[in-house]
Each structure stands twice: as structure tokens, then as C-alpha cells.
């Protein structure tokens, strides 16, 4: 199976993006209000926003994966950091290289933007994805704390 093509998400692809976005949220047992999804969609296509989206596309044109990433400043570097916030591939496309290709495309975009690192979070129980992540990045041992407001 050929590696999918990775390219920017286009404004006319909401119908292809929505099922992947909803699949990602369902995987993590999360819900996002429709107005927040609409805002996210708008931000992904606003050149003044630091948010970006890429998709994985099969040879037949089907969009089978997505990645969202955000650039932000750091107190430790002159250049930005890149937070890979969301990564998801359609169930039928898993194991075909889309996840790896999406992460590597974020690495390339971050390098072009002068970022000194790309980082992301996942749940400990996400063992299948973690097996891939362990081949692509280091696990620094930090623990996340959060307080929902």
C-alpha cells in the first residue's frame, strides 16, 4: 500500500474533516460544542492564527487522516515550539503509514518555521499509537497536571 499524500487541509473539505475530527474526539471520549468545532474550523483557515492542519490523502482522493498543530512562543528559546495537538487516522487506514507521514510532515513544517521542538501528549493506554511515537520521538518523563476551569 503506497504512503498517503500529506497536504494542507483545504477550506472546501469540511465534509471530509468532520468525520475524522468526530472520530478523534470519540476515541478520547471527548465532546466539543458545535460552535467550538465551527470556531476551530475557522481558525484552521485563518492565516493570522498559529493553528494549522494537514491531511493524509489516499491515491483515490479519500482523506484518511488529519493532524492539527500550533506554534507558540517559549521562554527557553528564541524560536517557537510546535505543539502537535490532534492526530487521527480513519480506522480502515491504520497501519498504512498515514500517522507516521503526518507526524513527519509536522516535523518539516516546524523546521521551516524555525521551531526547536515538536511535542505532543497521548493517553498512557494508547499503546498502539505509542508504539509508533516511540520510534519517532523521545519520551522525556514529564507528567501533565491540569485543572479544568
Tab-separated table of N, CA, C and O in Angstrom, residues 7 10-11 33 53-54 64 70 75 99-100 104-105 120 130 146:
chain	number	residue	atom	x	y	z
A	7	UNK	N	-0.872	16.839	2.751
A	7	UNK	CA	-1.060	18.179	2.202
A	7	UNK	C	-1.900	19.018	3.155
A	7	UNK	O	-2.572	18.473	4.052
A	10	UNK	N	-7.911	21.901	2.991
A	10	UNK	CA	-8.493	22.996	2.211
A	10	UNK	C	-9.825	23.447	2.811
A	10	UNK	O	-10.550	22.636	3.412
A	11	UNK	N	-10.170	24.720	2.619
A	11	UNK	CA	-11.445	25.236	3.151
A	11	UNK	C	-12.683	24.524	2.618
A	11	UNK	O	-13.724	24.544	3.270
A	33	UNK	N	-18.444	21.390	21.836
A	33	UNK	CA	-19.665	22.049	21.390
A	33	UNK	C	-19.575	22.380	19.902
A	33	UNK	O	-18.489	22.714	19.405
A	53	UNK	N	-3.440	22.767	9.858
A	53	UNK	CA	-3.975	21.419	9.671
A	53	UNK	C	-3.438	20.821	8.379
A	53	UNK	O	-3.377	21.494	7.343
A	54	UNK	N	-3.059	19.568	8.477
A	54	UNK	CA	-2.667	18.773	7.323
A	54	UNK	C	-3.560	17.548	7.280
A	54	UNK	O	-4.083	17.109	8.317
A	64	UNK	N	-7.939	10.389	4.762
A	64	UNK	CA	-7.948	9.290	5.731
A	64	UNK	C	-7.286	9.637	7.063
A	64	UNK	O	-7.244	8.804	7.962
A	70	UNK	N	0.077	23.631	16.424
A	70	UNK	CA	0.035	25.028	16.855
A	70	UNK	C	1.447	25.481	17.186
A	70	UNK	O	2.176	24.795	17.912
A	75	UNK	N	9.708	30.407	26.680
A	75	UNK	CA	10.654	31.200	27.475
A	75	UNK	C	12.067	30.621	27.380
A	75	UNK	O	13.014	31.234	27.847
A	99	UNK	N	-0.188	7.947	9.900
A	99	UNK	CA	0.203	8.618	11.144
A	99	UNK	C	1.647	9.056	11.118
A	99	UNK	O	1.978	10.199	11.442
A	100	UNK	N	2.526	8.164	10.725
A	100	UNK	CA	3.952	8.486	10.627
A	100	UNK	C	4.170	9.634	9.639
A	100	UNK	O	4.903	10.575	9.917
A	104	UNK	N	5.748	13.296	10.496
A	104	UNK	CA	6.952	13.756	9.797
A	104	UNK	C	6.695	15.049	9.030
A	104	UNK	O	7.581	15.903	8.935
A	105	UNK	N	5.482	15.229	8.522
A	105	UNK	CA	5.139	16.482	7.841
A	105	UNK	C	5.088	17.647	8.834
A	105	UNK	O	5.489	18.768	8.501
A	120	UNK	N	3.923	16.481	21.830
A	120	UNK	CA	2.518	16.146	21.908
A	120	UNK	C	2.261	15.295	23.136
A	120	UNK	O	3.185	14.844	23.801
A	130	UNK	N	1.370	4.721	20.778
A	130	UNK	CA	2.635	4.920	21.492
A	130	UNK	C	3.761	4.081	20.889
A	130	UNK	O	4.920	4.497	20.895
A	146	UNK	N	-3.312	19.236	35.316
A	146	UNK	CA	-4.259	20.182	34.750
A	146	UNK	C	-5.398	20.423	35.716
A	146	UNK	O	-5.710	19.578	36.546
